[in-house]
Short mmCIF file of C-alpha atoms and ligand atoms in Angstrom, two decimals:
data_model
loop_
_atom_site.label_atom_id
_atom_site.label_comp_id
_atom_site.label_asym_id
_atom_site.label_seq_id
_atom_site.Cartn_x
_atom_site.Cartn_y
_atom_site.Cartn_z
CA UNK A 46 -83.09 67.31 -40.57
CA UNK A 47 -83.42 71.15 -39.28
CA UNK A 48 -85.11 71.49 -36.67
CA UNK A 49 -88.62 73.19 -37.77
CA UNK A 50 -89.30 76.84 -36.80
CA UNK A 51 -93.47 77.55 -35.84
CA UNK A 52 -93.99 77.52 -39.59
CA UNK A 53 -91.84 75.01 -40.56
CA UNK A 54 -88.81 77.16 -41.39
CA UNK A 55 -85.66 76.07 -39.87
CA UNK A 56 -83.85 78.31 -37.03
CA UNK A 57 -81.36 79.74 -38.92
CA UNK A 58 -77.56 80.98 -38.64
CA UNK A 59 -75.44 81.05 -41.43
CA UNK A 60 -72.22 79.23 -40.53
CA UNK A 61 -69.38 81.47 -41.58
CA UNK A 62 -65.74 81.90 -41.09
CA UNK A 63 -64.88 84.54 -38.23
CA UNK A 64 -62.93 87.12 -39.94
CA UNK A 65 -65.15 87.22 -42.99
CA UNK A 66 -66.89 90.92 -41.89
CA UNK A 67 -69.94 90.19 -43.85
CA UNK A 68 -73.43 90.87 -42.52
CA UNK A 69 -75.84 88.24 -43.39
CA UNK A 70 -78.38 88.57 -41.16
CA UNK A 71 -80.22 85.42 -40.23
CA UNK A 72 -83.44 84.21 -41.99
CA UNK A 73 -85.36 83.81 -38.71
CA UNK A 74 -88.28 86.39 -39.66
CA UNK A 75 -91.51 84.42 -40.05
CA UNK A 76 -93.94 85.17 -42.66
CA UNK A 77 -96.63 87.94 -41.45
CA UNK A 78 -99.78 86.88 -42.66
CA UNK A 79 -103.25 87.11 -41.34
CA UNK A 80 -103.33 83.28 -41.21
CA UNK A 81 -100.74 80.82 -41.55
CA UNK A 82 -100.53 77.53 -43.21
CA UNK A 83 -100.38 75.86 -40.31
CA UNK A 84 -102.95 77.49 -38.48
CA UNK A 85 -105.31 77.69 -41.54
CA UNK A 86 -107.09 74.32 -41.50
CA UNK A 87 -110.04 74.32 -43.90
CA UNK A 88 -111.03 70.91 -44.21
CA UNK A 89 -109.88 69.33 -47.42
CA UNK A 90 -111.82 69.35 -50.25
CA UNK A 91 -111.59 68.37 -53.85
CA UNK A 92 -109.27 69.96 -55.35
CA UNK A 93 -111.14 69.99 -58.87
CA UNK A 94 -114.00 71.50 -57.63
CA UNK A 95 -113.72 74.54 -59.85
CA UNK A 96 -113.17 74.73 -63.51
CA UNK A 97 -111.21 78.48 -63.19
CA UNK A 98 -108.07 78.68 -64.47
CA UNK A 99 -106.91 81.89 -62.91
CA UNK A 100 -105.89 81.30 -58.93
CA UNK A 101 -107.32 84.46 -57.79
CA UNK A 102 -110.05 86.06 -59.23
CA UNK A 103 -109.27 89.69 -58.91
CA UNK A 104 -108.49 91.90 -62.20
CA UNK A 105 -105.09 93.59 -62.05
CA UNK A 106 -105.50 97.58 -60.88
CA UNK A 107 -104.47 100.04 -62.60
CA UNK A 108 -102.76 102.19 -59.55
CA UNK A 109 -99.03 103.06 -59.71
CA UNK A 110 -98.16 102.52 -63.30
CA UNK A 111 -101.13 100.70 -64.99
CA UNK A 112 -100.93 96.68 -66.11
CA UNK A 113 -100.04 97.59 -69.47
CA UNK A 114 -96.61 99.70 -68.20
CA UNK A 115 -96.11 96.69 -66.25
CA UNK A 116 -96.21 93.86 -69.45
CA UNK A 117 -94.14 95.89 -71.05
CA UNK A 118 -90.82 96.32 -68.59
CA UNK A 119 -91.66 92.79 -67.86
CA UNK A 120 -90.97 92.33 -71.78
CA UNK A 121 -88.01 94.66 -71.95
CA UNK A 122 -86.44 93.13 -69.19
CA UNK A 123 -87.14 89.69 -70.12
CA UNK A 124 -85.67 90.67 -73.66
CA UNK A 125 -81.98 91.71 -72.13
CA UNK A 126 -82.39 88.72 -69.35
CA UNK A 127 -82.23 86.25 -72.73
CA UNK A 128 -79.67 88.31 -74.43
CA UNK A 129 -77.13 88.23 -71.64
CA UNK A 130 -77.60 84.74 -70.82
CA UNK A 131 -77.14 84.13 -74.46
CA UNK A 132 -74.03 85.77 -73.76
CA UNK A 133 -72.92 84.26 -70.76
CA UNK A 134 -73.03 80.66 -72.33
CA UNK A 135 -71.37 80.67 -75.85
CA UNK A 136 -71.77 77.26 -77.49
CA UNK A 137 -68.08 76.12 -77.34
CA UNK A 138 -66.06 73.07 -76.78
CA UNK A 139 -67.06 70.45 -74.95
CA UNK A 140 -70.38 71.08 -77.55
CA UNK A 141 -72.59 68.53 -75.69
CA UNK A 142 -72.14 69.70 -72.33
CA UNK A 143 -72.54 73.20 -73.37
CA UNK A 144 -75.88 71.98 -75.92
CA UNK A 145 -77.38 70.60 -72.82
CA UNK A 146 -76.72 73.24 -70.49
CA UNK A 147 -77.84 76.07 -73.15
CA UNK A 148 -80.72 73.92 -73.87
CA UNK A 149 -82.35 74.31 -70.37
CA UNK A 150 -81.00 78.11 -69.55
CA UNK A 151 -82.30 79.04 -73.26
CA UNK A 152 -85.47 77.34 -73.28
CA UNK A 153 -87.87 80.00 -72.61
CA UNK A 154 -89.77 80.15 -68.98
CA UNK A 155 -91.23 83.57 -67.55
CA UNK A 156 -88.23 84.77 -66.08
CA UNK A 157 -89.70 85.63 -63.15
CA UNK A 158 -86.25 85.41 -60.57
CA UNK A 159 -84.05 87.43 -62.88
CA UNK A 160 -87.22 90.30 -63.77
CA UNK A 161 -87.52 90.31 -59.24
CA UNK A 162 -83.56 91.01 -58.83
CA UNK A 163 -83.48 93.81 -61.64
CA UNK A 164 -86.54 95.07 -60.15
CA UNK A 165 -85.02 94.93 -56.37
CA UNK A 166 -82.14 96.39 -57.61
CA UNK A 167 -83.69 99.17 -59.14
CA UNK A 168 -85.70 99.66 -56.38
CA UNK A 169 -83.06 100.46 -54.21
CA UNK A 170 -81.40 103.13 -56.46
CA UNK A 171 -79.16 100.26 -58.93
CA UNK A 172 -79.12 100.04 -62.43
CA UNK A 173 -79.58 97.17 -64.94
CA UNK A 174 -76.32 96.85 -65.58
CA UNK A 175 -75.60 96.02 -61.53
CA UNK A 176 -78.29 93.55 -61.72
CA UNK A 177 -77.88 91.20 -64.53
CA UNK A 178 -74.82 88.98 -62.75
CA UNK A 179 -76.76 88.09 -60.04
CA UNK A 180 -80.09 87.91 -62.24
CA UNK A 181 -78.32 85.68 -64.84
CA UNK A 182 -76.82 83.70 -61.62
CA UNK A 183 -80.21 82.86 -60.46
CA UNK A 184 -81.63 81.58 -63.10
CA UNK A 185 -78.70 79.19 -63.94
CA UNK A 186 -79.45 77.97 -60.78
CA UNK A 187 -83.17 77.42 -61.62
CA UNK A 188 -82.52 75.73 -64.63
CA UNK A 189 -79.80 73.84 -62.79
CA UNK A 190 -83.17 72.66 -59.89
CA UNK A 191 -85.15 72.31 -62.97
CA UNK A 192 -82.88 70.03 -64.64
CA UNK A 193 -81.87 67.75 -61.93
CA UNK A 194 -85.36 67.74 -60.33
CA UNK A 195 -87.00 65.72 -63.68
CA UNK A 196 -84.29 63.47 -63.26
CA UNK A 197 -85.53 59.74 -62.75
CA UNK A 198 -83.41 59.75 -59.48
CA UNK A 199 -85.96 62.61 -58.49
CA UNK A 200 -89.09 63.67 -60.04
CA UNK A 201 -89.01 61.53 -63.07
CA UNK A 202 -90.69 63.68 -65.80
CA UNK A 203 -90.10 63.89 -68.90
CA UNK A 204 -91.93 67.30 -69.97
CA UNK A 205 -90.46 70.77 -69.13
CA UNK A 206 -91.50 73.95 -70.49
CA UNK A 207 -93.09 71.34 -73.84
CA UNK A 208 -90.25 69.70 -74.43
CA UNK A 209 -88.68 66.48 -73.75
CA UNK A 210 -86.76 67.09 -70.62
CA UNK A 211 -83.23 67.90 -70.35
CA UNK A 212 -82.27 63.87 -69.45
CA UNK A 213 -84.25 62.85 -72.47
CA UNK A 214 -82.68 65.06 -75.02
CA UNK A 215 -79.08 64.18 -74.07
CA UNK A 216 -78.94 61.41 -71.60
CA UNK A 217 -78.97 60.97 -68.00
CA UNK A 218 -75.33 61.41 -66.90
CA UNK A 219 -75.57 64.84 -69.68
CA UNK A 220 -78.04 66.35 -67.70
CA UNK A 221 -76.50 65.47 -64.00
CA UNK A 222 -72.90 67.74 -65.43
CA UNK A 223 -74.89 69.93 -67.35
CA UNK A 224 -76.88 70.83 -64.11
CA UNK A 225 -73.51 70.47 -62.00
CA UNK A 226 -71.79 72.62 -64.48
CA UNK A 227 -75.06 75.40 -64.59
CA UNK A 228 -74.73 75.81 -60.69
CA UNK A 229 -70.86 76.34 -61.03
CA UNK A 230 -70.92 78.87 -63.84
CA UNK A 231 -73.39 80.99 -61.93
CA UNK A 232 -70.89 81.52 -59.04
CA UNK A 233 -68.46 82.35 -61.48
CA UNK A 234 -70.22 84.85 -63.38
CA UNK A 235 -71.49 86.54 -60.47
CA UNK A 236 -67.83 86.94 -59.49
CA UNK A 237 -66.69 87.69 -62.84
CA UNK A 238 -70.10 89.79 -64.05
CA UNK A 239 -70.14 92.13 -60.65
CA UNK A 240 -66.37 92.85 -60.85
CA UNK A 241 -65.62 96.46 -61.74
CA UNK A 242 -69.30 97.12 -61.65
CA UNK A 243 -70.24 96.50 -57.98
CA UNK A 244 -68.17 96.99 -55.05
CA UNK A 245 -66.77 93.73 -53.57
CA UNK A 246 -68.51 93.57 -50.58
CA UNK A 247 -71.64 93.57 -52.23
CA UNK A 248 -70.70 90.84 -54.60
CA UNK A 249 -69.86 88.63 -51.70
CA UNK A 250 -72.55 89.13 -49.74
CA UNK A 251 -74.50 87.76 -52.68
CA UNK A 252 -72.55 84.73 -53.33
CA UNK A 253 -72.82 83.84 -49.63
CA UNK A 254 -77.17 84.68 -49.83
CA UNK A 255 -76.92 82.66 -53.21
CA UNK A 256 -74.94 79.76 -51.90
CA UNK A 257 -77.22 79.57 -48.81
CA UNK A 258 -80.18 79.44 -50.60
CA UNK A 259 -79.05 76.90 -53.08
CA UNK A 260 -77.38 74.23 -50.54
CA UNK A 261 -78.27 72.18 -47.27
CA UNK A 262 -80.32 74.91 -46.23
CA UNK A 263 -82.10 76.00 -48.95
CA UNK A 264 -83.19 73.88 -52.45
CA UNK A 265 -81.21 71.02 -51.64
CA UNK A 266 -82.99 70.68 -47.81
CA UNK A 267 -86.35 71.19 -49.37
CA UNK A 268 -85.73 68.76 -52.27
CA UNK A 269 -84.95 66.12 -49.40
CA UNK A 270 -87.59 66.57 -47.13
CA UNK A 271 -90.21 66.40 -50.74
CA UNK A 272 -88.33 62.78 -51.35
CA UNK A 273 -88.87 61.49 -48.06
CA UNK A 274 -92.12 62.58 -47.89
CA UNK A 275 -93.30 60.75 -51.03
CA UNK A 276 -96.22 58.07 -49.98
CA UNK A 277 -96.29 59.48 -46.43
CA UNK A 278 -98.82 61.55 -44.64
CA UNK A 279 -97.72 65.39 -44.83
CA UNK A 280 -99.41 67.90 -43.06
CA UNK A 281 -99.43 71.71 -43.62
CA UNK A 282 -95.94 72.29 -41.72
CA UNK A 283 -94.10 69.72 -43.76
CA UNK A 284 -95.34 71.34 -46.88
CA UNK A 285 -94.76 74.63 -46.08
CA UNK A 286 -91.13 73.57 -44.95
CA UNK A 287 -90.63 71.95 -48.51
CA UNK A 288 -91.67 75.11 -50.64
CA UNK A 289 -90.26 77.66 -48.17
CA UNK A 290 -87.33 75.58 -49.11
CA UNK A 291 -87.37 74.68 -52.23
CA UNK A 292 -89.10 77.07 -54.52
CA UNK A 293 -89.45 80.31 -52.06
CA UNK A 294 -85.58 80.29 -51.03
CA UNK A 295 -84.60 80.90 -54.78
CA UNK A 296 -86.98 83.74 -55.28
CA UNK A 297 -86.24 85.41 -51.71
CA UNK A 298 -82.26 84.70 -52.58
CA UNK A 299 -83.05 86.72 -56.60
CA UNK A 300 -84.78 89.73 -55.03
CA UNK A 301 -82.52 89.90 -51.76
CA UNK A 302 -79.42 89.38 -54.24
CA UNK A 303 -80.87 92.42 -56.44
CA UNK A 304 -81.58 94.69 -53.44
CA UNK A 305 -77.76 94.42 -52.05
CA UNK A 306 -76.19 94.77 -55.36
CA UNK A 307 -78.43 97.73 -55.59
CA UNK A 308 -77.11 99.09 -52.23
CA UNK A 309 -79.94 98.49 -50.28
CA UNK A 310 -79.67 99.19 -46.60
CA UNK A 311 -79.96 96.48 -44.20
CA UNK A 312 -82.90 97.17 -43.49
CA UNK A 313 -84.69 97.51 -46.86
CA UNK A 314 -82.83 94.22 -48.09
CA UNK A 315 -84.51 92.45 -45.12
CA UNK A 316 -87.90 94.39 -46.45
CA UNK A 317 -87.49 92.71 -49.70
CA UNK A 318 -86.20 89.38 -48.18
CA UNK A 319 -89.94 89.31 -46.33
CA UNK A 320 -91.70 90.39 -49.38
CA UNK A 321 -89.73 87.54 -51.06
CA UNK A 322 -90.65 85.28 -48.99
CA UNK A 323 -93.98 85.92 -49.35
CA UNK A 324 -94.52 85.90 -53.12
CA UNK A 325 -91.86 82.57 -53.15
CA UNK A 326 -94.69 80.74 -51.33
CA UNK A 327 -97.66 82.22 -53.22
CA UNK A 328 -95.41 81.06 -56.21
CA UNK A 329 -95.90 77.35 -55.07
CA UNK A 330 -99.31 77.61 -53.80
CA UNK A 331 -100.67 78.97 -57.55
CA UNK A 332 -98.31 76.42 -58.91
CA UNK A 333 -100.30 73.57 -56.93
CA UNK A 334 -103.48 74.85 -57.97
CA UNK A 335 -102.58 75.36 -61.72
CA UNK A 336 -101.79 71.73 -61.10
CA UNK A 337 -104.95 70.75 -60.76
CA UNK A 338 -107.13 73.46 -62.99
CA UNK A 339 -104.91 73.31 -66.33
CA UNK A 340 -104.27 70.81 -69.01
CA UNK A 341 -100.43 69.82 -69.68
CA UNK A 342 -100.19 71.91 -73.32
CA UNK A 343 -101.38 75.03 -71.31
CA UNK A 344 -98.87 74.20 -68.86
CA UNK A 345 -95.69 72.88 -70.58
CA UNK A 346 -95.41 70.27 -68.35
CA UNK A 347 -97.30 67.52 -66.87
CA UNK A 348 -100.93 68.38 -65.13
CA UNK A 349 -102.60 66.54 -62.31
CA UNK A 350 -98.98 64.79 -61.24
CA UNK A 351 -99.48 65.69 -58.12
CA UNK A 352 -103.06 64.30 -57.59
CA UNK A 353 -101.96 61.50 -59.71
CA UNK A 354 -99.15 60.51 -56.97
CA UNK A 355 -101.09 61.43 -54.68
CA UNK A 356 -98.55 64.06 -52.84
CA UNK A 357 -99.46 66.89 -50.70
CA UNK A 358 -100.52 69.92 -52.03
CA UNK A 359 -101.79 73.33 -51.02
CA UNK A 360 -105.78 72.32 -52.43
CA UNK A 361 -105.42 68.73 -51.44
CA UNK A 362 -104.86 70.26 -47.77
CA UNK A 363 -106.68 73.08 -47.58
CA UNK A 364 -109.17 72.84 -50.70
CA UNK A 365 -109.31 75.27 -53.34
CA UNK A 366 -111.15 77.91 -52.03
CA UNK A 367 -108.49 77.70 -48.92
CA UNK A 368 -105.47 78.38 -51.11
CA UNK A 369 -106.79 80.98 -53.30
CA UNK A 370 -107.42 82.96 -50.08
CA UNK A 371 -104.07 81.62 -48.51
CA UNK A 372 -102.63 83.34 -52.31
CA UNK A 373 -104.83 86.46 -51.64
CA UNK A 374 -103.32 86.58 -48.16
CA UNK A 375 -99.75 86.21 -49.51
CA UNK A 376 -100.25 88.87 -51.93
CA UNK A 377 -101.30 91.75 -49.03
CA UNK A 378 -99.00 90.47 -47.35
CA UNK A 379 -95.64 90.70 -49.47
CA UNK A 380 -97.36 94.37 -50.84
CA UNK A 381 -97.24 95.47 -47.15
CA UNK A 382 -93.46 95.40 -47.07
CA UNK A 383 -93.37 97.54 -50.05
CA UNK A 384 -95.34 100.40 -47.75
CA UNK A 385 -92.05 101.92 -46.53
CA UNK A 386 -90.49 102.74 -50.47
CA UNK A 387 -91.23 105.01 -52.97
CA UNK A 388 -94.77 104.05 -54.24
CA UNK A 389 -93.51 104.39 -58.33
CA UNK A 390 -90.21 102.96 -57.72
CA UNK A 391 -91.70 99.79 -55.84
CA UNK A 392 -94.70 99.29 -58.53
CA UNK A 393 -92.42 96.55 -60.41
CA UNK A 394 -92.35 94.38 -57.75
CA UNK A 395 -96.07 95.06 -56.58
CA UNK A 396 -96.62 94.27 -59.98
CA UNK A 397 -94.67 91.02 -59.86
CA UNK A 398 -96.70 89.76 -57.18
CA UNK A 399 -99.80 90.31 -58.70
CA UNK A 400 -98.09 88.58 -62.27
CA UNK A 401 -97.16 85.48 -59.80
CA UNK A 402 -101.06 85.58 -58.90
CA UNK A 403 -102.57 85.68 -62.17
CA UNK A 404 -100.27 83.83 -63.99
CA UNK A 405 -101.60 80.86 -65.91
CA UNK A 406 -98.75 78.29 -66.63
C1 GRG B 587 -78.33 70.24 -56.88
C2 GRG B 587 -77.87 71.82 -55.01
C3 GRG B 587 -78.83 71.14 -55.85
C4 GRG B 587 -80.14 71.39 -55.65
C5 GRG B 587 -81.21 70.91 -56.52
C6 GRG B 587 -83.60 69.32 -57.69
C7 GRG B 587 -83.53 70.23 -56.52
C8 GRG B 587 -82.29 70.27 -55.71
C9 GRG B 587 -84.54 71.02 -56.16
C10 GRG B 587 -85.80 71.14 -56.92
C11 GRG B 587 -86.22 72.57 -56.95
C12 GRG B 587 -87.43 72.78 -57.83
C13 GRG B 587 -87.39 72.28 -59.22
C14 GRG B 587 -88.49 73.43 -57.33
C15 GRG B 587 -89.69 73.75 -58.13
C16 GRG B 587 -89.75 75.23 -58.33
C17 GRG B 587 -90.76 75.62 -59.37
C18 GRG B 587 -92.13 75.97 -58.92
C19 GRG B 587 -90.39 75.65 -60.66
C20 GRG B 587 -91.19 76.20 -61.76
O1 GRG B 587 -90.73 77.53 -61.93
P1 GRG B 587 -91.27 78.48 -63.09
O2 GRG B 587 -92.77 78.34 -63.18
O3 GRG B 587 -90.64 77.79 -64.36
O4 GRG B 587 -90.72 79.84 -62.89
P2 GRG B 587 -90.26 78.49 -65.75
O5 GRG B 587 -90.35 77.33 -66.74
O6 GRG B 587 -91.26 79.57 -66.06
O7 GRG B 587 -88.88 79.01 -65.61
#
């Protein structure tokens, strides 16, 4: 297992052949908050103490452009997000495969990892059109994790987004290629998609930050540590290690893959990995108290597992007033890297972390 950094991430170097000039730098940057997990031991409480279904309860301001600017580009951009993915998987021969595969990628879900790398793309000066291979690639990989993870062999549920579950539709071998075959095809159409568009160096650095954050040190590593934790006792470190791993990494790798096909300077990628970071957690920490606070048809897929098995969760640890102000600190926190850019450009993405906050399934 990697060896555990002081909040559970792992020290990092990306292995990589010598003469391949690409800068990666490594992911060794804790996350800046007031309190950590680890440190932030409220004693645990129950986590259906409160009847609120919203995580924190703060109303959306209206600075930079107002809420109402900000549902609509999240429409508009979750409108062409659809229509290229559409696009990017034809129904064609072998049908079943590509049924299955099309039936996860197509199935609705917010969005949220393709919206962040359009956003950090456009943030650092790119268009739309330089975004949507690598936003397309990330979500094929999150319908790929989504996929495999309600998989008997894994998290054995048969509910996603209110429908039976990719396995159940078509079959459990089905769903294992059509996952396998999701994770391929976004490599490919991030090669094929940025060629042309985005210079080469770019669209390498991204495959390497995608493949990183998908494999042995990303989902896959956090997906093993969440098996081998099941019926065991898991403290704050362990749990941060499995999100930072594997729900954060994706979300760091969709807005760190946006910023560099945007041209983003080292610098301001590694601005917008932190921020990532950041909101990736707070993604998993209002995920874990949706868990508990909303029914399964307002989620779209099973409520109270967690409590049911009995697993480790962000309100089972630190009760629910502890996460919401663990969220609230995530929130400051990820805005604070967007201090050093352009206050209108960056409202998307300030936006986006307040949307990960609020949201409600
Ligand atoms: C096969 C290499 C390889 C890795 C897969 C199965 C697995 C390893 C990892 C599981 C990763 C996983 C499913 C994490 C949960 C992340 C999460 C909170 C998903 C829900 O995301 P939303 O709310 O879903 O964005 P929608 O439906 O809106 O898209």
């Amino acid at each position: 297992m990697a060896k555990f950094g002081s909040r559970g991430l792992p020290h990092h170097a990306a292995p990589m052949a010598p003469n391949l000039k690409l800068h990666i730098p490594p992911r060794t940057a804790p996350l800046k908050t007031k309190h950590s997990a680890v440190s932030f031991r409220c004693a645990a409480a129950d986590p259906t103490s409160t009847a609120s279904s919203s995580v924190l309860q703060l109303q959306p301001d209206k600075e930079c452009f107002g809420f109402d600017d900000f549902k609509q580009y999240m429409a508009s951009k979750v409108a062409a997000v659809n229509e290229a993915l559409d696009r990017a998987l034809p129904l064609r021969h072998q049908e079943r495969l590509h049924e299955s595969m099309r039936y996860s990628l197509l199935a609705g879900g917010k969005r949220v990892r393709p919206v962040l790398a359009i956003a950090a793309c456009e943030l650092m000066g790119g268009d739309e059109a330089a975004a949507a291979p690598v936003a397309c690639a990330v979500e094929m990989v999150h319908a790929m994790s989504l996929v495999h993870d309600d998989l008997p062999c894994m998290d054995d549920d048969d509910l996603r987004r209110g429908r039976p579950a990719n396995h159940v539709a078509f079959g459990i071998s089905t769903a294992l290629l059509a996952g396998d075959a999701l994770l391929a095809l976004a490599f490919e159409h991030v090669a094929r998609g940025c060629a042309g568009g985005v210079p080469a160096e770019r669209a390498l650095r991204a495959v390497a930050e995608l493949g990183n954050a998908v494999g042995a040190e990303g989902l896959a590593a956090g997906q093993v540590v969440d098996l081998a934790s099941e019926g065991a006792a898991v403290g704050l470190a362990t749990l941060e290690y499995i999100h930072v791993h594997k729900t954060a990494r994706l979300l760091e790798a969709a807005a760190v893959c946006g910023a560099i096909v945007g041209g983003g300077t080292d610098e301001e990628v590694e601005s917008i990995r932190r921020y990532a970071r950041c909101i990736g957690l707070l993604f998993q920490v209002v995920d874990d108290v949706l868990d508990v606070t909303r029914t399964s048809e307002q989620l779209g897929k099973t409520a109270g597992k967690d409590l049911a098995a009995d697993k480790a969760t962000y309100p089972k640890l630190m009760g629910i007033d502890g996460a919401r102000a663990y969220a609230a600190e995530l929130v400051a926190s990820a805005e604070a890297e967007l201090d050093r850019f352009d206050a209108g450009r960056a409202a998307p993405l300030r936006h986006l972390a307040r949307f990960i906050a609020y949201r409600q399934n």
